[in-house]
Each structure stands twice: as C-alpha cells, then as structure tokens.
Coordinates of C-alpha atoms and ligand atoms in Angstrom, one line a residue:
X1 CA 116.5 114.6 108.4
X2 CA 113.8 113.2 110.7
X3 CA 113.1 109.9 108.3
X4 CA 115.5 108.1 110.1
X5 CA 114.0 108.0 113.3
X6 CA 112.2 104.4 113.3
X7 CA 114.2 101.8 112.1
X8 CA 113.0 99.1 114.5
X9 CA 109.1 99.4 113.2
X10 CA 110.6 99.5 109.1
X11 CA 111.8 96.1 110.3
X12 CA 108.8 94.9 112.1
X13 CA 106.5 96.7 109.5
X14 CA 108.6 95.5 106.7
X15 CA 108.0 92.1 107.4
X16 CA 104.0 92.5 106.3
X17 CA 105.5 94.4 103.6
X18 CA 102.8 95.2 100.5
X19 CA 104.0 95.2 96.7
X20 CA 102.5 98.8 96.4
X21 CA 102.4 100.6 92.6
X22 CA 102.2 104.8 92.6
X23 CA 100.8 105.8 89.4
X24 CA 102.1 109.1 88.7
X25 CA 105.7 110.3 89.6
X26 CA 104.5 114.1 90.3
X27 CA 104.5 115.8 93.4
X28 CA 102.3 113.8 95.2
X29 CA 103.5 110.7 94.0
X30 CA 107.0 111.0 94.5
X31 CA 106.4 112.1 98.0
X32 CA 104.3 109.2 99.1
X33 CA 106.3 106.7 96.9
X34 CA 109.2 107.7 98.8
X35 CA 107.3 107.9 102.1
X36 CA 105.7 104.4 101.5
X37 CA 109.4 103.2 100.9
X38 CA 110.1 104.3 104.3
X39 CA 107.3 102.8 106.1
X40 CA 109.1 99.6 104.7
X41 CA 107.2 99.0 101.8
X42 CA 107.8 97.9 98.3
X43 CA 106.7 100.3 96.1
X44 CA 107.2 100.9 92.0
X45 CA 106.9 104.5 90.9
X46 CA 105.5 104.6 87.5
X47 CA 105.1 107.5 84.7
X48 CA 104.1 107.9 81.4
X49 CA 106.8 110.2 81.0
X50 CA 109.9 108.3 80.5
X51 CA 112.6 111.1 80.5
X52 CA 111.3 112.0 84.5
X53 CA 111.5 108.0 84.9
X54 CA 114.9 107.6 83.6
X55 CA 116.1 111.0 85.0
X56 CA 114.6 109.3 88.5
X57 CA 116.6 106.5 88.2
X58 CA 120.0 108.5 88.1
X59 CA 119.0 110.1 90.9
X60 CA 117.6 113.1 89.3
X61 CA 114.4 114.7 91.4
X62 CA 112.5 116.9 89.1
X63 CA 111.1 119.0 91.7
X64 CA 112.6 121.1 94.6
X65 CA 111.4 119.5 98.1
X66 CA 113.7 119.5 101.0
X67 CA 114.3 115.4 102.4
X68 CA 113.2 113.7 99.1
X69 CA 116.4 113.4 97.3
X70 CA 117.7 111.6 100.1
X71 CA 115.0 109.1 100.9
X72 CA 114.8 108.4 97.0
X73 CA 118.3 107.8 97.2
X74 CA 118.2 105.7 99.8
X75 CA 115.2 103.3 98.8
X76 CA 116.0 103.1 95.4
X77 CA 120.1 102.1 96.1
X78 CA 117.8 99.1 98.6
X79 CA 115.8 98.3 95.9
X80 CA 112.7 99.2 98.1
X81 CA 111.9 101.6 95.6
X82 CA 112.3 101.7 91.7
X83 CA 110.8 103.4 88.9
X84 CA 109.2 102.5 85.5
X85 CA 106.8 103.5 83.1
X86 CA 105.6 100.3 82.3
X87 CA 102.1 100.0 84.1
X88 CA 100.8 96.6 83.1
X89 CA 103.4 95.2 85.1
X90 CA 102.9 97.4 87.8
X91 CA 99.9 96.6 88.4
X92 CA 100.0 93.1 87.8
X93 CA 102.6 92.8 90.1
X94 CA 101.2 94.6 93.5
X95 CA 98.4 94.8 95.6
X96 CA 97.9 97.7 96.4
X97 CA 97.8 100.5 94.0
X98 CA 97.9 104.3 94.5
X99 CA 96.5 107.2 92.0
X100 CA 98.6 109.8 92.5
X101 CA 98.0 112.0 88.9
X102 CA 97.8 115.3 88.0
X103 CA 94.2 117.1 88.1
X104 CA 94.4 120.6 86.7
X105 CA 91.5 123.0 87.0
X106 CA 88.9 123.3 83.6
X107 CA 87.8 126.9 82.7
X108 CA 84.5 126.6 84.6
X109 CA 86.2 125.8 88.0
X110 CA 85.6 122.1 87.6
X111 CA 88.5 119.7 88.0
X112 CA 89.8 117.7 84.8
X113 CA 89.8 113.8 85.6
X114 CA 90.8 112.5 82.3
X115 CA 94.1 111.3 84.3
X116 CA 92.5 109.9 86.8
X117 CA 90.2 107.7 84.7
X118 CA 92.4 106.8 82.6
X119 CA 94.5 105.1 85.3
X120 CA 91.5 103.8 85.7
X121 CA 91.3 102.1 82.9
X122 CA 94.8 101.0 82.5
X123 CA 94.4 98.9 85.9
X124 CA 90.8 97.5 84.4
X125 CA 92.8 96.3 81.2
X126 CA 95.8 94.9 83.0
X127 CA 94.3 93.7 86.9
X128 CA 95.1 90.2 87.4
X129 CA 93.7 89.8 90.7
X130 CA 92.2 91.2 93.9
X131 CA 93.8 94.8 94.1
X132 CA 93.3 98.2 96.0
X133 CA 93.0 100.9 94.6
X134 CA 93.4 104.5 96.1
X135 CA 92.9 107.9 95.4
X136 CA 95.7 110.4 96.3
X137 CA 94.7 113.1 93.8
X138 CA 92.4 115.2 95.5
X139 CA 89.7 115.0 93.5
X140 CA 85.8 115.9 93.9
X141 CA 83.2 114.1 95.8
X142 CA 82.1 111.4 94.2
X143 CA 85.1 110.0 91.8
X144 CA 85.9 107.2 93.9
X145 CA 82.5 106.0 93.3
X146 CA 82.8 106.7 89.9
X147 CA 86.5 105.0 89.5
X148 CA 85.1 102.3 90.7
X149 CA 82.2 101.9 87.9
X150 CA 85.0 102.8 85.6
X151 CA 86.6 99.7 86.7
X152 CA 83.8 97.5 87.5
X153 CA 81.9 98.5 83.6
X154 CA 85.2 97.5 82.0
X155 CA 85.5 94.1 83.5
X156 CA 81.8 93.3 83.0
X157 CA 82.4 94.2 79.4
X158 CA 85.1 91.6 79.3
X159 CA 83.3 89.1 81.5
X160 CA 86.4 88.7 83.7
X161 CA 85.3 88.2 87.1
X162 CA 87.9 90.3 89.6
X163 CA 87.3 92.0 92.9
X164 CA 88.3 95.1 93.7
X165 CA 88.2 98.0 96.8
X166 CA 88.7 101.7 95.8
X167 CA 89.6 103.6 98.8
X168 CA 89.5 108.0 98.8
X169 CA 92.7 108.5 101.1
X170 CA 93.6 112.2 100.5
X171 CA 97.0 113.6 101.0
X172 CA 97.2 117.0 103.5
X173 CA 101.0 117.7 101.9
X174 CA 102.7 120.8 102.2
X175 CA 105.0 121.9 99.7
X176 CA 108.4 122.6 101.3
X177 CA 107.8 120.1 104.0
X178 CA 105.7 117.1 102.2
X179 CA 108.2 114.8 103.5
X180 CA 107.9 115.3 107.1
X181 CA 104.0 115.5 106.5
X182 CA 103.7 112.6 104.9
X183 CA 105.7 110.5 107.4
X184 CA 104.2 112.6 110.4
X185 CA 100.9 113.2 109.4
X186 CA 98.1 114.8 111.8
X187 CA 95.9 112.4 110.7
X188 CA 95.2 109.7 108.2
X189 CA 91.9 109.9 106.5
X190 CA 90.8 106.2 105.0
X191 CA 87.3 106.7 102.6
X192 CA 86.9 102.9 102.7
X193 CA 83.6 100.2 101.8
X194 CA 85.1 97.1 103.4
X195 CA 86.7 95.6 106.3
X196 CA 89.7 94.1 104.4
X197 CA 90.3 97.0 102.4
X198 CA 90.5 98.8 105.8
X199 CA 92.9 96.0 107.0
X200 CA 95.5 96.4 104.1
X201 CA 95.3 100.1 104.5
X202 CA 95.7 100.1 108.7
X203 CA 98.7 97.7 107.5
X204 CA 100.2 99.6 104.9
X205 CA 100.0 102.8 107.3
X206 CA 101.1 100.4 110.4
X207 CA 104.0 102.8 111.2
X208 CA 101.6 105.6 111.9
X209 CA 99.6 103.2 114.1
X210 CA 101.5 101.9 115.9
X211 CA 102.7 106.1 116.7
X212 CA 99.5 106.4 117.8
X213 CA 98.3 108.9 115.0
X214 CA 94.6 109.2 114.1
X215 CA 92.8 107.2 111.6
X216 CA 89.3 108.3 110.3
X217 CA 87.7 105.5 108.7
X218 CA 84.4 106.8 106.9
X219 CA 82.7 106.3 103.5
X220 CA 84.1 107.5 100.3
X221 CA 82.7 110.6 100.2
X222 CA 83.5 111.8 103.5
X223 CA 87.3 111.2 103.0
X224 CA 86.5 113.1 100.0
X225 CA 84.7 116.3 101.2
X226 CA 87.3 116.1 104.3
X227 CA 90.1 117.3 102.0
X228 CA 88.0 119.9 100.2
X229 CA 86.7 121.3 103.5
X230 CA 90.1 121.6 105.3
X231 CA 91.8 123.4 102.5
X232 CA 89.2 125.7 101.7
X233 CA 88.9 126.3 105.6
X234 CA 92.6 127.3 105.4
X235 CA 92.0 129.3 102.3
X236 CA 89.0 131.2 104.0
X237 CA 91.4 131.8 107.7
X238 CA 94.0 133.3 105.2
X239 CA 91.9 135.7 103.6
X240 CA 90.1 136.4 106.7
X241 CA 93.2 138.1 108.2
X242 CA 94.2 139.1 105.1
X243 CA 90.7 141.6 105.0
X244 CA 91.4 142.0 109.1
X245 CA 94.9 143.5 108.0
X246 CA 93.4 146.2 105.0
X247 CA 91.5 147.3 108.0
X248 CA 94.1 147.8 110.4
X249 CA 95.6 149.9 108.3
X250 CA 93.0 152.1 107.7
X251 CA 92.4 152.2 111.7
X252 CA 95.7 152.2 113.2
X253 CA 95.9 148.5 114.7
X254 CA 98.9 146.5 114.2
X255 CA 97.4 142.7 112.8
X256 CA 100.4 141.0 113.9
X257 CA 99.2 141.8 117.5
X258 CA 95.6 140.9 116.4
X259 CA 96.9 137.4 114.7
X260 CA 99.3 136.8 118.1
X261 CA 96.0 137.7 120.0
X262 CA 93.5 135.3 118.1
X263 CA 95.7 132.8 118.2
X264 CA 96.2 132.4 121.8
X265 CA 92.5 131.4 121.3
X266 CA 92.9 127.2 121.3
X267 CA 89.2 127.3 119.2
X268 CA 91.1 130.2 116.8
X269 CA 95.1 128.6 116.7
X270 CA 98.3 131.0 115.3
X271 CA 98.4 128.7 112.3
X272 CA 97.3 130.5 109.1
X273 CA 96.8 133.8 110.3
X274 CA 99.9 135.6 108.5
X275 CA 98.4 138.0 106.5
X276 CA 100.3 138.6 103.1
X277 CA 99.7 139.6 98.9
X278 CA 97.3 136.1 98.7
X279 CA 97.6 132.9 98.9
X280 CA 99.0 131.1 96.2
X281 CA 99.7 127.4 95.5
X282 CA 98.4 124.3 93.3
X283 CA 95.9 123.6 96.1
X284 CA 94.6 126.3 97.7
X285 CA 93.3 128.3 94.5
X286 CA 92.1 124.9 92.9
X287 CA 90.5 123.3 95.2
X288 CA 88.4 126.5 96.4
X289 CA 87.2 127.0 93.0
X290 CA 86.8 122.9 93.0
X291 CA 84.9 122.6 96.0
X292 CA 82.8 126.0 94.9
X293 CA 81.4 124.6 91.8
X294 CA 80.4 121.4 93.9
X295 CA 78.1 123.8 95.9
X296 CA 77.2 125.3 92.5
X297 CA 76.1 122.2 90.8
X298 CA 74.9 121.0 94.3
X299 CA 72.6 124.1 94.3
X300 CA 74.1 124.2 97.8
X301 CA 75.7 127.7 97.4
X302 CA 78.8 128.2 99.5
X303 CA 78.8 132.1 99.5
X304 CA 82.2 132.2 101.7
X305 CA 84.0 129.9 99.8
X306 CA 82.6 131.9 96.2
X307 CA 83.8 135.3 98.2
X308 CA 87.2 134.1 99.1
X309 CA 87.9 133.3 96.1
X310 CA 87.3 136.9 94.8
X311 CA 88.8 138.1 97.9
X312 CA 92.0 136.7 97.2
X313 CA 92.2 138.1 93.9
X314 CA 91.5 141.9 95.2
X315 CA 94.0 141.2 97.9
X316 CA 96.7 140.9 94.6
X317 CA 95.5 144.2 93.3
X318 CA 95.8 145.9 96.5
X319 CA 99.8 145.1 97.0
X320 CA 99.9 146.5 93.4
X321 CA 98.2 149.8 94.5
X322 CA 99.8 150.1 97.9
X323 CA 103.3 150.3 95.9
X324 CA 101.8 152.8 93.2
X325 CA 100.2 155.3 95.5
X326 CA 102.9 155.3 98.0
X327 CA 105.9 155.9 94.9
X328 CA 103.6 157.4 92.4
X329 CA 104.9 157.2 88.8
X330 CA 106.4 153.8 88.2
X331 CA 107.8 154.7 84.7
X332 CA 111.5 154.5 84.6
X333 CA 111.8 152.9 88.7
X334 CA 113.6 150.3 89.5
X335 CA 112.0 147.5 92.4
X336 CA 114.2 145.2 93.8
X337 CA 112.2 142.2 94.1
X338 CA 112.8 139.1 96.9
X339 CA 110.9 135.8 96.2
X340 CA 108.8 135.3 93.6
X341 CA 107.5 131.8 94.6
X342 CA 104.4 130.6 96.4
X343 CA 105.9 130.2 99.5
X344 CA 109.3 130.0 100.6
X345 CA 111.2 126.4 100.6
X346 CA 110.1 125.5 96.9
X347 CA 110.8 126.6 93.2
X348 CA 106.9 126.3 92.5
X349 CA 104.8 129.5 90.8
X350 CA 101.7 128.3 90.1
X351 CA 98.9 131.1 91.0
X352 CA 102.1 132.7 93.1
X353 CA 100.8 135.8 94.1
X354 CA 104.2 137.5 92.1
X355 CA 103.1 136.5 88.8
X356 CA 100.2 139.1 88.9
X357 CA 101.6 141.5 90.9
X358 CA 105.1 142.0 88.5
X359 CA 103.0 142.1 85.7
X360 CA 100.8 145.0 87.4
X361 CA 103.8 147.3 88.4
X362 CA 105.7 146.4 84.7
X363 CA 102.3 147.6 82.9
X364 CA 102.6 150.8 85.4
X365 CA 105.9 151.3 83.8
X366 CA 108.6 149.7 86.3
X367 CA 112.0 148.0 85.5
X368 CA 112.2 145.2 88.1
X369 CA 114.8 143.1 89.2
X370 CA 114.7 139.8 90.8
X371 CA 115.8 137.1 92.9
X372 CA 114.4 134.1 94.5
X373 CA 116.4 130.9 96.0
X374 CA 115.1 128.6 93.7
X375 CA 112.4 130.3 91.4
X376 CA 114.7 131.4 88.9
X377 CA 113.8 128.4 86.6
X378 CA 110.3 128.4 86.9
X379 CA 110.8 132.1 86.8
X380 CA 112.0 132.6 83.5
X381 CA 109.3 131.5 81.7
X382 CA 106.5 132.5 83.1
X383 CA 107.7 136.2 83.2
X384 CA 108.7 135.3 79.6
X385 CA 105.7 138.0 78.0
X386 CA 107.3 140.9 80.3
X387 CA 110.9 139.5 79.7
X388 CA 112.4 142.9 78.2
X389 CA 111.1 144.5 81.9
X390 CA 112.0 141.5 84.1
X391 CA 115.9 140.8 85.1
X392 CA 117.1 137.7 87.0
X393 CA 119.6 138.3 89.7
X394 CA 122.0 135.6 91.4
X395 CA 121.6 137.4 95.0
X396 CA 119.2 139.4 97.0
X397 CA 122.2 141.7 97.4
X398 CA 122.4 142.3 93.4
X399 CA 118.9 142.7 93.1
X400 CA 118.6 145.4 95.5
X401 CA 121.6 147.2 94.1
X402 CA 120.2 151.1 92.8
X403 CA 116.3 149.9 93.2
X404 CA 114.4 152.8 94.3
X405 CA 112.2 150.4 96.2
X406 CA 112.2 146.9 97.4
X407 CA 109.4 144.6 97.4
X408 CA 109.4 141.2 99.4
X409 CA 106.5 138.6 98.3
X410 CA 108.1 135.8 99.4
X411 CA 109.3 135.1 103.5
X412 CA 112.5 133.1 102.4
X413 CA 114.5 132.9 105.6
X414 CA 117.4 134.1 104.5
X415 CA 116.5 137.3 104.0
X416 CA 115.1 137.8 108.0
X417 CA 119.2 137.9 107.6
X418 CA 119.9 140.1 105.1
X419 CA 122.6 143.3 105.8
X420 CA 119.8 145.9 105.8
X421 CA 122.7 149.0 106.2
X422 CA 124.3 147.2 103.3
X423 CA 121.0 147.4 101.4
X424 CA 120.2 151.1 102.5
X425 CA 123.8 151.9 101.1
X426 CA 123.2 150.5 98.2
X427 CA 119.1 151.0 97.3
X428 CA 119.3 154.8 95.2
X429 CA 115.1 154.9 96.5
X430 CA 114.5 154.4 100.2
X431 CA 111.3 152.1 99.7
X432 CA 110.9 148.9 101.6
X433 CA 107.6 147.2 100.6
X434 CA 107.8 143.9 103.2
X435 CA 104.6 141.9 102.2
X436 CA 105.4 138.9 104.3
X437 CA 105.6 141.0 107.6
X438 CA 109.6 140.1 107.7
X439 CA 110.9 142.9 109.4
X440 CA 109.9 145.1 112.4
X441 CA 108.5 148.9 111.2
X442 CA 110.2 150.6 114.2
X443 CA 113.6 149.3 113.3
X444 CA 113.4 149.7 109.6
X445 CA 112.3 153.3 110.1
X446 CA 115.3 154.0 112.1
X447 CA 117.5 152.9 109.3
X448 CA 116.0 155.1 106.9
X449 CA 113.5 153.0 104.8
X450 CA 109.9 154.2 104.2
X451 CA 108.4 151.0 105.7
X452 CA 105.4 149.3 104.2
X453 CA 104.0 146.0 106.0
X454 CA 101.1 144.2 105.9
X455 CA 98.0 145.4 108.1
X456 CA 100.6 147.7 110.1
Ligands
UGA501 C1 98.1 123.2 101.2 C2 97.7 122.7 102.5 O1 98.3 123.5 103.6 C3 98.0 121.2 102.7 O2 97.5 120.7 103.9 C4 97.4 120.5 101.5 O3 97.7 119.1 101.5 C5 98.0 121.0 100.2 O4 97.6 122.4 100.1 C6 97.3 120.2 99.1 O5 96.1 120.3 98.9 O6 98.0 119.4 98.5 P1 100.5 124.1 100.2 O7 99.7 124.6 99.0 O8 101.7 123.4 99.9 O9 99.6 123.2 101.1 O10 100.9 125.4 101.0 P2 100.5 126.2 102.3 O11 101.6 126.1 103.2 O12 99.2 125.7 102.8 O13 100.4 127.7 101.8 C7 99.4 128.0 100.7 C8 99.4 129.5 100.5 O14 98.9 130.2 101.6 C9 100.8 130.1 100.3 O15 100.8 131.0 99.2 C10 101.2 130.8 101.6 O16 102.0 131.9 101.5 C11 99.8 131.3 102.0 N1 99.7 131.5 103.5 C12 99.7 130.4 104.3 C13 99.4 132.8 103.9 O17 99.4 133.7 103.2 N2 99.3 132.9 105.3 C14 99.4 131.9 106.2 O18 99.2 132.2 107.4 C15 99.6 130.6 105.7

C-alpha cells in the first residue's frame, strides 16, 4: 500500500487539521473520507442509511476497492475518522463540508439532483456558522450556483444571517484504484468565488501542495465542465479505437500495433486506446449522456459526444454477432464466460458491457457459464431474468469445463495466467472469444483454439 508513504507532512499537515463532514458514505464518499483522513484530517462520514453506517463502524466496507479497508481501519481505530448518520451534528460540528451523494441518470439523459439538494437543505436547516461547502458528485454545470441559492433562499427565509462558500471540486476516481488516485491525483481542480474559500481548500489539500501537484483554481463552472469534458474525452478516445479496431478487421491491420503506434504520439498517449466490447462504468455512460443533454438544452449540439454514445451501444451488438456468425447456431452451446464486471479490480456492473451481451447470446439460445473474481454478488441479480440460462462458477477453470467456446469480457489478471493446455483439454468446442486483447493470436492458434481478438 502506497498510503503510508508521508507520515512527516500528516504531522505537519495535521496540525492545521480541519473538522471536515462527507455527506454520503458511497463510493465517492468513502474514498475521499478515507483519503481526507490520511491527509491528516478529521473527517465524519455520514449516511442516511444506518445499516452501511453501523456495518462501517465494524469494519465492514460495502464495496470492493483495493487499499480502502485498510485506511478505514486505520483512521477509524485513531479516531481520525468515524461514521454517523446523524447530520445536524455533522454539520454543526465542522467547517468544511463535502457532498459526496449519489446522482443517477433520469430517462431523458439528465442527471437527478434531488440528493444533492437535499443535502442542501439539511446544511441550510442545521448551519451554525461560516461553512464550505463542496461538490464531489459530478454534477452538471451550473448546480454549484444553484446549491448555493438553495442555501442562501433558505436562510433568507429564516432571517438568519450566515456566510457561506460553495466550491465545484470534482473527483477524477477510478474504480479499482480510487485510493491511490485520490491520494495521487494528476491534478486538483478547485471551482471557487473567494480567496478564503480557496485558502481552506489549498489547506485541506496541503499534502498535495506541498508534492507539488497542480491546482486549477477557476470559477464554478469551469471546475464543473472540466469533469464533464475529461470523461467524455476518455469516453470518445475509447470508442475511437474501438471503430479503428472493426476496421482492422475488415482490412487486415492488427490495432494493437495501431494503438502501440498512436501512442508513441506524446499529443495522442497509450492511455485509453484498448479497444474492447464498450466501455462500461457509473461514469463513463452517465456523464456522456449528462454532458450531451447540456449541449442539447444549450442548443450547443455536441454531435461526437451524441455519436459516441450510440457508438458504444453498436460496439455491444457487434461482440454479440462476432460470436454468432463465427459458431452459428447458439441453441443448446455452452460459453464459458470470464469476467462479467466493468473492468477488472471491482465487483461493480453497472452499464458492464456483459449484462447486454449474455442476455444477447441466451436469447440466441446459449447455456452460459460464469465466473468473475468478485462479480458473483452483483452478478446474481442482475442476470436474475435469464437465471434458468446463467450458472455461477467458483473458478475460471470450472467455468471453462465442456464450453464449446470461451468468451472473456473482462481483462482480470489472473487469467493472462490461466493453464491454456489445461483449458483446451477440457473446452469440448475449440472457441476462444478474447475481447480484452489478453492473449497473443499466433500462440493461441498453435494450441488449437479458433482465436477471436479485438481489431486483429
Ligand atoms: C472513469 C474515469 O477514468 C475517472 O477519471 C473518473 O473519475 C471516473 O470515471 C468518474 O467519473 O468517477 P472508471 O469509470 O472507474 O473511471 O473507469 P475507467 O478505468 O475509466 O474505465 C471505464 C470503462 O472504459 C471500462 O469499462 C473500461 O473497460 C473501458 N476502457 C478503458 C476501455 O474499453 N479501453 C480503455 O483503453 C480504457
């Protein structure tokens, strides 16, 4: 675990430590709760949900994230950390206060905010003196503003006469390795409207400073549209190579080369040029469909955004055809299937890629059989509907075993280190559908599978 590394600036830092509140124990939350615990401050966790709360409290982390048990652990046995789902005394006891809520996608694209203003209003009814409070939740242009006239129409209302700052400061973590990106971040974006707001926030981030990472400090909606832009910038990359790779196959190009070739490009980078059955994620999908309806409502069309979008959902469709006009008939095959989750190093499904692509090859007519490191949970239910055609296995070995294809949709290391003679032996088909771009096609063809990449 890299969290250990500074001790001598948690001291120094510690001594300007801030009473901090994290409304919201969800991903986000619990990351940067954790993180903030680190940097040395004191920081109160808080939930409406009091079985996750008291669950916390025993230890118990209700989501997968590798480094996050520990430092929770470690800050809550040193009291630099605690959890509660009381929120009036939360936020009457600290300074600064973080939103860190859930913001699920509406039917028209939009993003739902009800969380975040409610928060909102909580710290109008409870605030007791000069606070900060800051956005975490990526949320679209403009709600920091309008959190802030939340706030401020409430206390007029009451006639109490309280300042306040609002800052945007939007989160750029990944799942699987939130912790190191919280506590090594590229960057630190600050959407701020005053000086001492900035100061509290340049304090409360002082072990980043004083590592000499960058801070932007812009207006609110700039910090805003920052987090919008880079995600559906990554989004757009992905699907780029992901249309680059259709056409290699078609032409006879191998887009591994092309990515390793681009990349090499310092204006281009490697990063975010693996080509695979979509992207997937809690961000990725909302915040493109987010930051599209912005342009929409904007009447600033943003065509490439509105077309990845689509993209993304072809690119789905194709892995389902690839496997059904390379084995034909699905009815009464058996596919041996390896990760079902977004990405590897995380039990999350949301928009994973697999949940469209098993239901496609069950309504064809397959069997399938699965495993994932930690998806199985998360698993269960959401292939729940398909349930009679879905079986969980407790290896990659097991659920290989008499498949007459295999299909990888998630790049789990372990399986780079799978026994592939073991898994010829026991496959009864001789089908190796690699989506992830795991394995090398020369080498799989001279062990006998019919090889199926990617873009290759
Ligand atoms: C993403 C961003 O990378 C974070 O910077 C951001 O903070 C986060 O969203 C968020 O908004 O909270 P995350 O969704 O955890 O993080 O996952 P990524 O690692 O970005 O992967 C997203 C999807 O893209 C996955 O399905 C992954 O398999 C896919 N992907 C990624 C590719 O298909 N190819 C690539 O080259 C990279």
């Amino acid at each position: 675990m890299k969290t250990l590394e500074w001790p001598k600036f948690i001291i120094k830092w510690g001594q300007l430590m801030h009473k901090i509140t994290v409304v919201g124990a969800g991903y986000v939350g619990l990351v940067t709760g954790a993180c903030l615990a680190e940097f040395g401050m004191k920081v109160a966790c808080i939930d409406k949900n009091t079985a996750k709360i008291n669950g916390l409290k025993k230890g118990k982390i209700p989501i997968y994230e590798p480094g996050l048990e520990e430092l929770v652990e470690k800050h809550y046995y040193h009291k630099r950390l605690n959890f509660t789902t009381n929120i009036k005394n939360a936020v009457e006891e600290s300074e600064v206060i973080f939103i860190a809520v859930d913001t699920p996608t509406k039917e028209d694209g939009g993003v739902d905010l009800s969380s975040v203003f409610q928060v909102a209003e909580d710290i109008a009814k409870y605030i007791n003196g000069n606070k900060i409070i800051i956005n975490k939740s990526t949320v679209p242009v403009g709600t920091a503003q309008k959190v802030k006239q939340t706030i401020s129409d409430i206390l007029l209302k009451k006639n109490i006469n309280i300042t306040f700052d609002v800052v945007a400061n939007p989160e750029f973590l990944r799942e699987g390795s939130a912790v190191n990106d919280f506590l090594k971040p590229d960057r630190i974006v600050l959407g701020v409207e005053s000086k001492s707001a900035e100061k509290v926030m340049r304090e409360v981030y002082g072990v980043l400073d004083g590592h000499g990472i960058p801070f932007i400090v812009t207006n609110l909606e700039t910090a805003e549209m920052i987090k919008y832009a880079a995600n559906a910038f990554l989004a757009i990359k992905i699907t780029f190579i992901n249309e680059v790779a259709n056409l290699c196959e078609k032409v006879g190009a191998d887009v591994k080369i092309v990515a390793a070739g681009m990349g090499m490009d310092h204006r281009i980078s490697p990063e975010f040029l693996q080509p695979g059955p979509g992207y997937g994620g809690s961000c990725f999908p909302k915040d493109t469909k987010a930051l599209a309806k912005t342009g929409r409502d904007n009447n600033v069309p943003l065509t490439l955004v509105e077309q990845t979008i689509t993209a993304n959902e072809v690119q789905k469709q194709r892995m389902i055809e690839k496997i059904y006009s390379n084995m034909g008939n699905l009815k009464g095959k058996t596919i041996g299937v390896l990760g079902i989750t977004y990405k590897p190093e995380t039990d999350d499904m949301r928009e994973a890629p697999s949940l469209v692509i098993l239901e496609g090859l069950v309504q064809k007519g397959a069997s399938i059989k699965v495993y994932d490191p930690a998806g199985e949970k998360e698993g269960q239910w959401r292939f729940n509907h398909i349930k009679n055609n879905v079986v969980f296995c407790s290896n990659e070995y097991d659920a290989i075993k008499e498949a007459d294809a295999i299909l990888i949709l998630t790049d789990w290391s372990q399986f780079k280190h799978m026994n592939l003679d073991y898994i010829k032996d026991q496959l009864r088909g001789n089908y190796f559908f690699d989506f992830r771009n795991m394995f090398d096609r020369k080498a799989m063809e001279a062990k006998g599978f019919q090889y199926y990449g990617v873009g290759r």
